[in-house]
Coordinates of C-alpha atoms in Angstrom, one line a residue:
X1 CA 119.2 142.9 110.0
X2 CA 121.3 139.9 109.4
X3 CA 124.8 139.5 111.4
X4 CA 127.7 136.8 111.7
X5 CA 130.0 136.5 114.5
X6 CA 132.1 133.6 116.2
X7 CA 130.0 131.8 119.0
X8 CA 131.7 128.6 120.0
X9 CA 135.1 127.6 119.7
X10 CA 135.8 124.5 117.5
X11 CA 136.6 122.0 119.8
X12 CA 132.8 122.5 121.7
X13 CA 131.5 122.4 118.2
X14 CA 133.4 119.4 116.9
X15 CA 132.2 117.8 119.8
X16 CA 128.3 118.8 119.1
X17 CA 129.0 117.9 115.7
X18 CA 130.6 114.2 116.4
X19 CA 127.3 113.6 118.9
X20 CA 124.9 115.0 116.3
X21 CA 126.2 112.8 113.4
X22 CA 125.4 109.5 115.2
X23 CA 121.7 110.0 116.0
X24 CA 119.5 107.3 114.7
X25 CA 118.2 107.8 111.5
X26 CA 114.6 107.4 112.7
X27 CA 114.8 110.9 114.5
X28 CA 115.5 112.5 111.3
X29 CA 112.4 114.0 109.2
X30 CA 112.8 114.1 105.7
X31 CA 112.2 118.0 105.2
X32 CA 110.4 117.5 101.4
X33 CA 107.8 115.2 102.9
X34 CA 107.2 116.8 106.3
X35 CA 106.7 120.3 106.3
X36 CA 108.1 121.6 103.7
X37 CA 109.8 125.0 103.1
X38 CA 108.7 125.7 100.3
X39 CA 110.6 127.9 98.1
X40 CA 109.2 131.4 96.6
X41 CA 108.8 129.8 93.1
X42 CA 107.2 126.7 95.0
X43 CA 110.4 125.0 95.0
X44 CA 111.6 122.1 97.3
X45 CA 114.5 121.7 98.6
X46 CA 116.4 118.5 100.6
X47 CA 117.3 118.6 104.2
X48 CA 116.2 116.6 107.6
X49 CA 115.4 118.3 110.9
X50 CA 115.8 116.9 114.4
X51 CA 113.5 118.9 116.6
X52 CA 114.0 119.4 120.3
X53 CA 111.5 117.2 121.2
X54 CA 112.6 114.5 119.0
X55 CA 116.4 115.0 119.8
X56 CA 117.7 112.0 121.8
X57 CA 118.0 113.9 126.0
X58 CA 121.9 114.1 126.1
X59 CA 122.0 115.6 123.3
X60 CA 119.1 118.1 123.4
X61 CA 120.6 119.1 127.3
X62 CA 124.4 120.3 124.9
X63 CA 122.0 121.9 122.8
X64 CA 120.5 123.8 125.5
X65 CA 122.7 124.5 127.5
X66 CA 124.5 126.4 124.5
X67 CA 121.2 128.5 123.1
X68 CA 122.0 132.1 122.5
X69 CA 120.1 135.1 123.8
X70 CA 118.8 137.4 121.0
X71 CA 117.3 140.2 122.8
X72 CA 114.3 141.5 122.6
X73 CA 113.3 138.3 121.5
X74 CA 112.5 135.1 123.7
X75 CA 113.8 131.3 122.7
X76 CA 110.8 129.4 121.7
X77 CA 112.4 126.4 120.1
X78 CA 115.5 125.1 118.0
X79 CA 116.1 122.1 115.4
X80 CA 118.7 120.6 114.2
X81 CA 118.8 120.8 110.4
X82 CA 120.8 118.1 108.0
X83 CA 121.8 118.1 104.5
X84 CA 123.5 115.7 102.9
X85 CA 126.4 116.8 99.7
X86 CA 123.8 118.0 97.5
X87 CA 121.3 118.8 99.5
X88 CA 119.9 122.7 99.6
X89 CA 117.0 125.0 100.7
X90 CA 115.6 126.9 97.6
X91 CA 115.3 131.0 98.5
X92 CA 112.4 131.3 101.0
X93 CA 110.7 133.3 103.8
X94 CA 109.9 131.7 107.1
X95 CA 106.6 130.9 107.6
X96 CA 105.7 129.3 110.9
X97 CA 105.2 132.3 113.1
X98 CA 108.8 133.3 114.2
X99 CA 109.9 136.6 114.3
X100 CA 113.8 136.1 114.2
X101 CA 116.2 133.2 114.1
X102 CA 120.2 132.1 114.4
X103 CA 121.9 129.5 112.4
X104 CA 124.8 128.0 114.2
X105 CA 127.2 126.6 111.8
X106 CA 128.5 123.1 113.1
X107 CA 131.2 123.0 110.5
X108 CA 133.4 124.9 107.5
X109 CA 133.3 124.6 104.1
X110 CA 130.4 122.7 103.7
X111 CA 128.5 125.6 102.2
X112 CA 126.5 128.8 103.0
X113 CA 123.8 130.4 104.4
X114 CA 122.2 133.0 101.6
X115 CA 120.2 136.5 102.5
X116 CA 118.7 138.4 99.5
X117 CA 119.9 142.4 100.2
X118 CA 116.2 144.3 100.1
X119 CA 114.6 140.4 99.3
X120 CA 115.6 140.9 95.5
X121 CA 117.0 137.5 94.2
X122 CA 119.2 139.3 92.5
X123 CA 121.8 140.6 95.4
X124 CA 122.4 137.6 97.1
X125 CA 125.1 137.9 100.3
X126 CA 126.7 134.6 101.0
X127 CA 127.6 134.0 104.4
X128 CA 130.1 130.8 103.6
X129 CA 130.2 127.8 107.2
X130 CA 132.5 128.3 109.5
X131 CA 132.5 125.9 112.4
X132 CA 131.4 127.8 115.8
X133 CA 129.4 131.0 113.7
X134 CA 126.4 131.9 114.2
X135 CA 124.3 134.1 112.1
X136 CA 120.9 135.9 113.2
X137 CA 118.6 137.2 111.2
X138 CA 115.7 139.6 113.3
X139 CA 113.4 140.1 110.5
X140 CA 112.0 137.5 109.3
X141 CA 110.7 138.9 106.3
X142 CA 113.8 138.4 104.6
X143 CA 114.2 136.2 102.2
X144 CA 117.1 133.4 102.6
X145 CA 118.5 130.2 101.0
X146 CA 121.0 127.8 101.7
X147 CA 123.5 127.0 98.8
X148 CA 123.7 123.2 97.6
X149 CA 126.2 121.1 100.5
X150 CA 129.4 120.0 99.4
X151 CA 129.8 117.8 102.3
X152 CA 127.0 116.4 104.9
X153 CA 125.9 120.0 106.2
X154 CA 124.9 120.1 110.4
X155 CA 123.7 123.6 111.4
X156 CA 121.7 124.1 114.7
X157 CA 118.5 126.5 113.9
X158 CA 117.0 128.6 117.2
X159 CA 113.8 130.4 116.5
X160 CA 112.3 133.3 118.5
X161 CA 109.7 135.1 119.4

């Protein structure tokens, strides 16, 4: 089941957001190179993740500090993903031993997070940024997308078990 609801108000996450935009660019790992989600048609998409072990202390202690339960599962680790304007991740299933994750959105209008109703391409439900939402998806079956940015795109990812 996928859901959507308001998580943080937008002065905590305008504040995460300001913090998260001026981390070195050598934390960053070019998402095409390194581990790449590869899209269902083989596709590759263009995005950089900033895993928690990576992520520069005071930021990672915000980060934790802010995690959300998702019961029944168990936190097991979060990244921070970054796309610049044009950047995307082609329609894909999750492949590194998950069993659920959240997507908290870090900012609006910068594009959308995309689930495939039944995992057919063709009934695509946009859920469109909005700064503080966070979206969980407990099946990680599902097959999921993000539309191409319009702006630089920051989204914390927290994966379960």
């Amino acid at each position: 089941m996928v859901s959507s609801k308001t998580y943080l108000p937008a002065d905590k996450v305008n504040s995460l957001r300001d913090l998260i935009t001026q981390i070195d660019q050598a934390y960053w790992r070019d998402r095409s190179t390194h581990k790449p989600n590869l899209g269902i048609d083989g596709s590759i998409g263009r995005y950089y993740s900033c895993g928690h072990i990576s992520c520069p202390e005071p930021i990672r202690k915000k980060i934790d500090a802010i995690a959300p339960a998702l019961a029944p599962y168990e936190l097991e680790d979060w990244a921070i993903n970054w796309m610049p304007k044009g950047g995307f991740i082609p329609p894909h299933i999750d492949n590194e031993g998950y069993l659920a994750f959240a997507v908290l959105s870090l900012q609006s209008d910068s594009g959308a997070f995309i689930w495939y109703r039944d995992n057919q391409l063709t009934q695509p439900v946009e859920i469109p940024d909005q700064a503080g939402q966070l979206i969980t998806l407990d099946n990680i079956t599902t097959i999921h997308s993000v539309a191409t940015a319009l702006t630089d795109r920051y989204t914390l990812i927290f994966l379960y078990k």
